[in-house]
Short mmCIF file of C-alpha atoms (C1' of nucleotides) in Angstrom, two decimals:
data_model
loop_
_atom_site.label_atom_id
_atom_site.label_comp_id
_atom_site.label_asym_id
_atom_site.label_seq_id
_atom_site.Cartn_x
_atom_site.Cartn_y
_atom_site.Cartn_z
CA UNK A 28 43.69 -41.33 81.24
CA UNK A 29 44.04 -44.50 79.50
CA UNK A 30 46.48 -46.15 82.15
CA UNK A 31 43.38 -48.06 83.29
CA UNK A 32 42.66 -49.62 80.08
CA UNK A 33 42.16 -53.05 79.87
CA UNK A 34 43.72 -53.83 76.31
CA UNK A 35 42.98 -57.21 74.74
CA UNK A 36 44.87 -60.26 75.35
CA UNK A 37 46.45 -62.02 72.22
CA UNK A 38 43.99 -64.44 72.03
CA UNK A 39 40.77 -61.97 72.34
CA UNK A 40 42.71 -59.59 69.77
CA UNK A 41 43.45 -62.49 67.34
CA UNK A 42 39.47 -63.44 67.89
CA UNK A 43 38.49 -59.81 67.10
CA UNK A 44 40.60 -59.37 63.91
CA UNK A 45 39.08 -62.74 62.94
CA UNK A 46 35.60 -61.79 63.83
CA UNK A 47 35.82 -58.35 62.28
CA UNK A 48 37.06 -59.80 58.99
CA UNK A 49 34.68 -62.54 58.74
CA UNK A 50 31.40 -60.47 59.35
CA UNK A 51 32.41 -57.72 57.20
CA UNK A 52 33.18 -60.46 54.26
CA UNK A 53 29.86 -62.19 54.90
CA UNK A 54 27.80 -59.29 55.23
CA UNK A 55 29.40 -57.89 51.92
CA UNK A 56 29.12 -61.31 50.22
CA UNK A 57 25.12 -61.70 51.04
CA UNK A 58 24.69 -58.23 50.42
CA UNK A 59 26.28 -58.76 46.60
CA UNK A 60 24.84 -61.73 46.16
CA UNK A 61 20.84 -60.64 46.25
CA UNK A 62 21.88 -57.23 44.91
CA UNK A 63 23.09 -59.32 41.85
CA UNK A 64 20.47 -62.00 41.56
CA UNK A 65 17.28 -60.22 43.32
CA UNK A 66 18.24 -56.76 42.85
CA UNK A 67 17.79 -55.87 46.62
CA UNK A 68 19.62 -55.03 49.01
CA UNK A 69 19.94 -57.28 52.08
CA UNK A 70 18.62 -54.75 54.03
CA UNK A 71 15.29 -54.47 52.07
CA UNK A 72 15.16 -58.07 51.68
CA UNK A 73 15.06 -58.38 55.72
CA UNK A 74 12.03 -56.13 55.77
CA UNK A 75 10.44 -58.46 53.13
CA UNK A 76 11.50 -61.06 54.95
CA UNK A 77 10.20 -60.17 58.60
CA UNK A 78 6.66 -58.67 57.08
CA UNK A 79 6.05 -62.28 55.66
CA UNK A 80 6.18 -64.16 58.38
CA UNK A 81 3.53 -62.12 60.59
CA UNK A 82 -0.05 -62.51 60.49
CA UNK A 83 -1.61 -60.33 57.33
CA UNK A 84 1.88 -59.76 56.36
CA UNK A 85 1.34 -56.38 58.24
CA UNK A 86 3.29 -54.48 60.44
CA UNK A 87 3.50 -50.96 62.25
CA UNK A 88 6.23 -49.18 61.19
CA UNK A 89 7.85 -48.82 64.43
CA UNK A 90 7.74 -52.77 65.29
CA UNK A 91 9.17 -53.36 61.79
CA UNK A 92 12.21 -50.80 62.83
CA UNK A 93 12.40 -52.63 66.46
CA UNK A 94 12.39 -56.22 64.93
CA UNK A 95 15.16 -55.44 62.15
CA UNK A 96 17.24 -53.62 64.30
CA UNK A 97 16.90 -50.12 61.94
CA UNK A 98 16.10 -46.71 63.17
CA UNK A 99 12.70 -45.39 62.25
CA UNK A 100 14.02 -43.27 59.84
CA UNK A 101 15.76 -45.50 58.13
CA UNK A 102 12.78 -47.70 57.90
CA UNK A 103 10.61 -44.79 56.65
CA UNK A 104 12.89 -44.42 53.82
CA UNK A 105 13.08 -47.68 53.14
CA UNK A 106 9.46 -48.45 53.24
CA UNK A 107 8.91 -45.23 50.27
CA UNK A 108 11.47 -46.80 48.27
CA UNK A 109 9.89 -50.24 48.65
CA UNK A 110 6.20 -48.60 47.95
CA UNK A 111 7.44 -47.36 44.96
CA UNK A 112 8.73 -50.62 43.69
CA UNK A 113 5.41 -52.28 44.35
CA UNK A 114 6.44 -54.37 46.85
CA UNK A 115 5.06 -52.76 50.32
CA UNK A 116 1.75 -50.74 50.88
CA UNK A 117 1.53 -48.34 53.57
CA UNK A 118 -1.92 -47.97 55.14
CA UNK A 119 -3.19 -45.73 57.85
CA UNK A 120 -3.91 -47.60 61.16
CA UNK A 121 -7.49 -46.88 62.37
CA UNK A 122 -7.10 -47.46 66.47
CA UNK A 123 -4.05 -44.72 66.48
CA UNK A 124 -3.70 -42.42 63.82
CA UNK A 125 -0.47 -41.59 64.63
CA UNK A 126 1.04 -45.31 63.35
CA UNK A 127 0.86 -46.54 59.98
CA UNK A 128 0.74 -49.99 58.76
CA UNK A 129 3.46 -51.51 56.60
CA UNK A 130 1.71 -54.43 54.04
CA UNK A 131 3.83 -56.86 51.79
CA UNK A 132 1.88 -57.10 48.58
CA UNK A 133 1.76 -60.36 46.68
CA UNK A 134 4.35 -58.68 44.30
CA UNK A 135 6.73 -57.96 47.31
CA UNK A 136 6.03 -61.80 48.36
CA UNK A 137 6.91 -63.23 45.23
CA UNK A 138 10.28 -61.21 45.04
CA UNK A 139 10.69 -62.31 48.03
CA UNK A 140 10.17 -65.82 46.91
CA UNK A 141 12.18 -65.50 43.98
CA UNK A 142 15.22 -64.07 46.07
CA UNK A 143 15.07 -66.58 48.99
CA UNK A 144 16.84 -69.50 47.64
CA UNK A 145 19.59 -67.82 46.42
CA UNK A 146 19.96 -66.04 49.48
CA UNK A 147 19.53 -69.23 51.51
CA UNK A 148 22.19 -70.59 49.54
CA UNK A 149 24.86 -67.78 50.24
CA UNK A 150 23.99 -68.25 54.01
CA UNK A 151 24.81 -71.98 53.48
CA UNK A 152 27.72 -71.57 51.68
CA UNK A 153 29.41 -69.11 53.64
CA UNK A 154 28.32 -70.15 57.26
CA UNK A 155 26.63 -73.29 57.80
CA UNK A 156 28.85 -75.22 55.49
CA UNK A 157 32.03 -74.66 57.04
CA UNK A 158 30.72 -75.17 60.51
CA UNK A 159 29.99 -78.45 62.55
CA UNK A 160 26.88 -78.95 64.61
CA UNK A 161 28.70 -78.29 67.51
CA UNK A 162 30.01 -75.05 66.50
CA UNK A 163 26.42 -74.07 65.02
CA UNK A 164 25.35 -74.64 68.70
CA UNK A 165 28.30 -72.68 70.26
CA UNK A 166 27.43 -69.38 67.65
CA UNK A 167 24.31 -69.37 68.75
CA UNK A 168 25.24 -69.32 72.69
CA UNK A 169 27.82 -66.71 72.23
CA UNK A 170 25.53 -64.74 70.03
CA UNK A 171 22.61 -64.92 72.92
CA UNK A 172 25.11 -63.97 74.99
CA UNK A 173 26.19 -60.90 73.36
CA UNK A 174 22.51 -60.01 72.99
CA UNK A 175 22.17 -59.55 76.78
CA UNK A 176 24.46 -56.14 77.01
CA UNK A 177 23.41 -55.16 73.65
CA UNK A 178 19.86 -54.97 74.17
CA UNK A 179 20.32 -53.19 77.51
CA UNK A 180 23.24 -50.59 76.25
CA UNK A 181 21.90 -47.26 75.19
CA UNK A 182 24.79 -47.27 72.56
CA UNK A 183 22.84 -50.19 70.64
CA UNK A 184 19.66 -48.84 70.09
CA UNK A 185 19.16 -46.55 67.16
CA UNK A 186 16.19 -44.16 68.25
CA UNK A 187 16.21 -43.28 71.83
CA UNK A 188 12.90 -45.01 73.41
CA UNK A 189 12.64 -47.14 70.22
CA UNK A 190 12.60 -50.01 72.26
CA UNK A 191 9.76 -48.80 74.65
CA UNK A 192 7.21 -51.20 76.04
CA UNK B 7 13.46 -74.26 40.66
CA UNK B 8 13.80 -73.91 44.13
CA UNK B 9 12.71 -77.49 44.77
CA UNK B 10 16.16 -78.34 45.57
CA UNK B 11 16.48 -75.54 48.19
CA UNK B 12 18.10 -76.91 51.37
CA UNK B 13 16.05 -74.58 53.70
CA UNK B 14 17.68 -73.90 56.97
CA UNK B 15 17.47 -76.20 60.15
CA UNK B 16 15.22 -75.06 63.37
CA UNK B 17 18.89 -74.97 65.24
CA UNK B 18 20.28 -73.21 61.93
CA UNK B 19 17.63 -70.48 61.93
CA UNK B 20 17.85 -69.55 65.41
CA UNK B 21 21.44 -69.37 65.42
CA UNK B 22 21.39 -67.55 62.32
CA UNK B 23 18.45 -65.16 63.74
CA UNK B 24 20.99 -64.71 66.76
CA UNK B 25 23.73 -63.92 64.97
CA UNK B 26 22.10 -61.27 62.53
CA UNK B 27 20.76 -59.66 65.61
CA UNK B 28 23.95 -59.66 67.42
CA UNK B 29 26.67 -58.29 64.79
CA UNK B 30 24.09 -55.63 63.54
CA UNK B 31 23.58 -54.50 67.58
CA UNK B 32 27.24 -54.88 67.89
CA UNK B 33 28.05 -53.03 64.88
CA UNK B 34 25.88 -49.97 65.69
CA UNK B 35 27.04 -49.80 69.34
CA UNK B 36 30.82 -49.68 68.57
CA UNK B 37 29.61 -47.20 65.58
CA UNK B 38 27.56 -44.82 67.92
CA UNK B 39 30.19 -45.23 70.75
CA UNK B 40 33.15 -43.76 68.85
CA UNK B 41 31.20 -41.07 66.37
CA UNK B 42 30.27 -39.71 70.03
CA UNK B 43 33.17 -39.66 71.86
CA UNK B 44 35.77 -39.18 69.09
CA UNK B 45 33.57 -37.98 66.33
CA UNK B 46 34.70 -40.61 63.75
CA UNK B 47 32.95 -43.54 62.45
CA UNK B 48 34.07 -47.04 63.08
CA UNK B 49 35.29 -47.26 59.20
CA UNK B 50 37.68 -44.38 59.71
CA UNK B 51 38.68 -45.48 63.05
CA UNK B 52 39.81 -48.92 61.62
CA UNK B 53 41.98 -47.32 58.64
CA UNK B 54 43.48 -45.17 61.28
CA UNK B 55 44.20 -48.40 63.29
CA UNK B 56 45.72 -50.32 60.25
CA UNK B 57 47.82 -47.14 59.33
CA UNK B 58 49.35 -47.08 63.01
CA UNK B 59 50.50 -50.53 63.32
CA UNK B 60 52.33 -50.21 60.31
CA UNK B 61 56.07 -49.51 59.56
CA UNK B 62 56.23 -46.22 58.77
CA UNK B 63 52.87 -45.74 59.49
CA UNK B 64 52.08 -46.00 55.58
CA UNK B 65 50.45 -48.14 53.15
CA UNK B 66 49.66 -48.25 49.54
CA UNK B 67 45.72 -47.69 48.67
CA UNK B 68 45.42 -50.75 47.53
CA UNK B 69 46.86 -52.58 50.68
CA UNK B 70 44.93 -50.39 53.19
CA UNK B 71 41.74 -51.50 50.67
CA UNK B 72 42.78 -55.20 51.05
CA UNK B 73 43.52 -55.22 54.61
CA UNK B 74 40.15 -53.41 55.32
CA UNK B 75 38.08 -55.38 53.64
CA UNK B 76 36.89 -52.80 51.58
CA UNK B 77 36.99 -51.95 47.70
CA UNK B 78 39.17 -49.28 46.33
CA UNK B 79 36.37 -46.66 45.66
CA UNK B 80 35.75 -46.63 49.24
CA UNK B 81 39.35 -45.96 50.57
CA UNK B 82 39.71 -43.50 48.00
CA UNK B 83 36.70 -41.48 49.48
CA UNK B 84 37.53 -42.15 52.86
CA UNK B 85 41.16 -41.27 52.89
CA UNK B 86 40.38 -37.76 50.67
CA UNK B 87 38.07 -37.14 54.11
CA UNK B 88 40.58 -38.24 56.32
CA UNK B 89 43.10 -36.34 54.34
CA UNK B 90 41.04 -33.28 54.76
CA UNK B 91 40.82 -33.74 58.56
CA UNK B 92 44.59 -33.74 58.67
CA UNK B 93 44.68 -37.22 59.79
CA UNK B 94 46.23 -39.04 56.79
CA UNK B 95 48.53 -37.72 54.24
CA UNK B 96 48.63 -38.76 50.23
CA UNK B 97 52.16 -39.12 48.83
CA UNK B 98 52.88 -40.37 45.35
CA UNK B 99 54.60 -43.59 45.48
CA UNK B 100 58.43 -43.61 43.39
CA UNK B 101 58.79 -47.05 42.71
CA UNK B 102 55.13 -47.43 40.76
CA UNK B 103 53.67 -44.10 39.87
CA UNK B 104 50.46 -45.69 39.59
CA UNK B 105 50.40 -46.15 43.66
CA UNK B 106 49.75 -43.79 45.93
CA UNK B 107 50.88 -43.97 49.68
CA UNK B 108 48.41 -43.02 52.43
CA UNK B 109 50.29 -42.17 55.54
CA UNK B 110 49.29 -41.75 59.07
CA UNK B 111 50.21 -38.27 60.31
CA UNK B 112 50.76 -36.98 63.76
CA UNK B 113 47.20 -35.50 64.18
CA UNK B 114 46.03 -38.80 62.90
CA UNK B 115 47.88 -40.70 65.60
CA UNK B 116 46.94 -38.61 68.17
CA UNK B 117 43.05 -38.86 67.21
CA UNK B 118 43.48 -42.34 67.30
CA UNK B 119 45.08 -42.82 70.51
CA UNK B 120 42.31 -40.62 72.15
CA UNK B 121 39.73 -42.86 70.78
CA UNK B 122 41.15 -46.30 71.27
CA UNK B 123 40.32 -46.59 75.10
CA UNK B 124 37.13 -46.00 74.50
CA UNK B 125 36.62 -48.14 71.74
CA UNK B 126 38.47 -51.08 73.51
CA UNK B 127 36.24 -50.75 76.34
CA UNK B 128 33.01 -50.80 73.99
CA UNK B 129 34.20 -53.70 72.43
CA UNK B 130 35.01 -55.62 76.07
CA UNK B 131 31.69 -54.46 77.31
CA UNK B 132 29.92 -55.89 74.57
CA UNK B 133 31.70 -59.11 73.74
CA UNK B 134 34.55 -60.20 75.41
CA UNK B 135 33.22 -59.66 79.02
CA UNK B 136 29.95 -61.60 78.10
CA UNK B 137 32.19 -64.84 76.99
CA UNK B 138 34.09 -67.40 78.77
CA UNK B 139 37.59 -68.35 77.68
CA UNK B 140 36.65 -71.00 76.36
CA UNK B 141 33.70 -69.10 74.00
CA UNK B 142 36.30 -66.78 72.63
CA UNK B 143 38.64 -69.67 71.32
CA UNK B 144 35.39 -71.07 69.68
CA UNK B 145 34.23 -67.85 68.42
CA UNK B 146 38.09 -67.70 66.74
CA UNK B 147 37.74 -71.12 65.78
CA UNK B 148 34.16 -70.51 64.01
CA UNK B 149 35.46 -67.08 62.22
CA UNK B 150 38.41 -68.72 60.77
CA UNK B 151 36.36 -71.58 59.23
CA UNK B 152 33.95 -68.86 57.53
CA UNK B 153 36.97 -66.84 56.34
CA UNK B 154 38.22 -69.94 53.93
CA UNK B 155 34.91 -69.55 51.75
CA UNK B 156 34.78 -65.89 52.13
CA UNK B 157 38.10 -65.20 50.76
CA UNK B 158 37.84 -67.54 47.85
CA UNK B 159 34.12 -66.44 47.39
CA UNK B 160 34.25 -64.11 43.97
CA UNK B 161 30.89 -62.52 45.97
CA UNK B 162 32.99 -61.26 48.85
CA UNK B 163 35.55 -59.48 46.92
CA UNK B 164 34.75 -55.76 46.31
CA UNK B 165 36.83 -55.09 43.66
CA UNK B 166 37.89 -57.98 41.21
CA UNK B 167 41.20 -58.56 41.67
CA UNK B 168 41.75 -56.68 44.30
CA UNK B 169 43.44 -58.99 46.60
CA UNK B 170 46.08 -60.44 43.94
CA UNK B 171 49.49 -61.45 45.38
"C1'" DG C 12 59.27 -49.87 19.95
"C1'" DC C 13 54.11 -50.97 20.10
"C1'" DG C 14 49.58 -53.03 21.15
"C1'" DT C 15 47.40 -55.45 23.99
"C1'" DC C 16 46.14 -56.23 28.57
"C1'" DA C 17 45.92 -55.78 34.01
"C1'" DC C 18 46.47 -52.96 37.58
"C1'" DT C 19 46.13 -48.56 40.38
"C1'" DG C 20 43.68 -45.21 42.15
"C1'" DT C 21 40.34 -41.44 41.15
"C1'" DT C 22 35.65 -39.05 40.13
"C1'" DG C 23 30.56 -38.59 39.90
"C1'" DA C 24 26.58 -39.99 40.16
"C1'" DA C 25 23.19 -42.96 42.09
"C1'" DC C 26 21.59 -44.65 46.53
"C1'" DT C 27 21.36 -45.70 51.15
"C1'" DT C 28 21.76 -44.36 55.93
"C1'" DT C 29 22.05 -41.11 59.35
"C1'" DC C 30 20.98 -36.80 61.84
"C1'" DA C 31 18.63 -33.04 63.30
"C1'" DA C 32 14.35 -31.15 62.90
"C1'" DA C 33 9.48 -31.07 61.88
"C1'" DC C 34 4.91 -32.74 62.15
"C1'" DA C 35 0.59 -34.89 63.88
"C1'" DG C 36 -1.77 -37.65 67.04
"C1'" DT C 37 -2.37 -38.95 71.92
"C1'" DA C 38 -2.58 -38.89 77.01
"C1'" DA C 39 -2.37 -36.33 81.29
"C1'" DG C 40 -3.06 -32.27 84.74
"C1'" DG C 41 -4.80 -28.66 85.96
"C1'" DC D 12 -10.23 -27.22 76.95
"C1'" DC D 13 -5.63 -25.50 77.48
"C1'" DT D 14 -1.30 -26.59 78.00
"C1'" DT D 15 2.45 -29.78 78.40
"C1'" DA D 16 4.61 -33.98 77.19
"C1'" DC D 17 5.50 -37.81 74.98
"C1'" DT D 18 4.73 -41.13 70.62
"C1'" DG D 19 5.07 -42.68 65.86
"C1'" DT D 20 6.29 -40.94 61.48
"C1'" DT D 21 7.87 -38.34 58.08
"C1'" DT D 22 11.35 -34.81 55.68
"C1'" DG D 23 15.45 -32.53 53.61
"C1'" DA D 24 19.80 -32.47 54.31
"C1'" DA D 25 24.66 -34.12 55.16
"C1'" DA D 26 27.55 -38.21 54.84
"C1'" DG D 27 29.06 -42.92 53.23
"C1'" DT D 28 28.72 -46.52 50.10
"C1'" DT D 29 28.41 -48.29 45.60
"C1'" DC D 30 28.95 -48.53 40.64
"C1'" DA D 31 30.73 -47.37 36.01
"C1'" DA D 32 33.81 -45.19 33.54
"C1'" DC D 33 38.10 -43.15 32.87
"C1'" DA D 34 43.05 -41.91 33.08
"C1'" DG D 35 47.66 -43.05 34.02
"C1'" DT D 36 51.08 -47.24 34.20
"C1'" DG D 37 53.41 -51.19 34.43
"C1'" DA D 38 54.18 -55.73 32.25
"C1'" DC D 39 54.69 -58.74 28.10
"C1'" DG D 40 54.49 -60.45 23.46
"C1'" DC D 41 55.55 -59.85 18.79
#
DNA sequence: GCGTCACTGTTGAACTTTCAAACAGTAAGG
DNA sequence: CCTTACTGTTTGAAAGTTCAACAGTGACGC
């Protein structure tokens, strides 16, 4: 059954191992840095960051799930936690009463502002400071190429129908 | 205090957002594919894969932690689970009685062999099939550059001293 | 030998994520 | 209306990860 499998070439294999190691370590490093210096995991930072860049600092739960590439269940649990911490506020949506708005509070914005410099420094140290300008462009092109199949791939969607237009 | 922060340039920011999205989605896609077709999460597949490529299909727990870029605690829990499933066997190390060997069982090898083709296909579809040969080389170079600071960075090490030679 | 310190691995509690199921609201057809 | 299907969100249990604490060894100096 696997006679037809196209295994990886030596170059692909080397690239793959380096990719897995680098992304795993980078993720861990960023998570640890945030946890240590700001007391929040990377996933929560990303939620706060997304909310901060949007009009009225408010998004519907499902939009938040889409934009952070996570499942609705995860967002629901995470926002519940952030709400307990006073960083996010949940409000019903008047137009569609199925929907809920998540709004960044001033305290949440302050926590984000306090965490941001350290996070950016960490991203810089571990990624951009070791790449040439050319490599930054190459990386962006590579990632954009990956996004094609990934955004179409049913495997990549956390929740069926989460990306419905 | 954050006056001195070097924020990301527009190019860096674009690259960063694409990178986060692509790696998050790729990770999710691979995990789902394995979970669905082989009934195991990606993290466990990687443990089995590492064990399968080593003499006697046996590694010390700490070596396994190093090679998979994960913490000792994580490996301990994961191997305990894999052992319950009959895919890995734990044995005491005669030379150093602190150490424990983790050995891939025939059943574990069979499970890995059954899972591998689908996994490789998924890696191909979502990564290598959308990249040119040139881009594969660029990606490898970029990841190798990242590994420099990451392997030296204390943030990136799950457990202090885990990488001691 | 003995004390000290580093190293290996495990454990249990806390936390996060996932999975499946439930729930409430909306939309469409008869 | 009533039914049916679908959408947006929540929930609780199960699974996985992390963290801190612990126990058992080994290595080194005195």
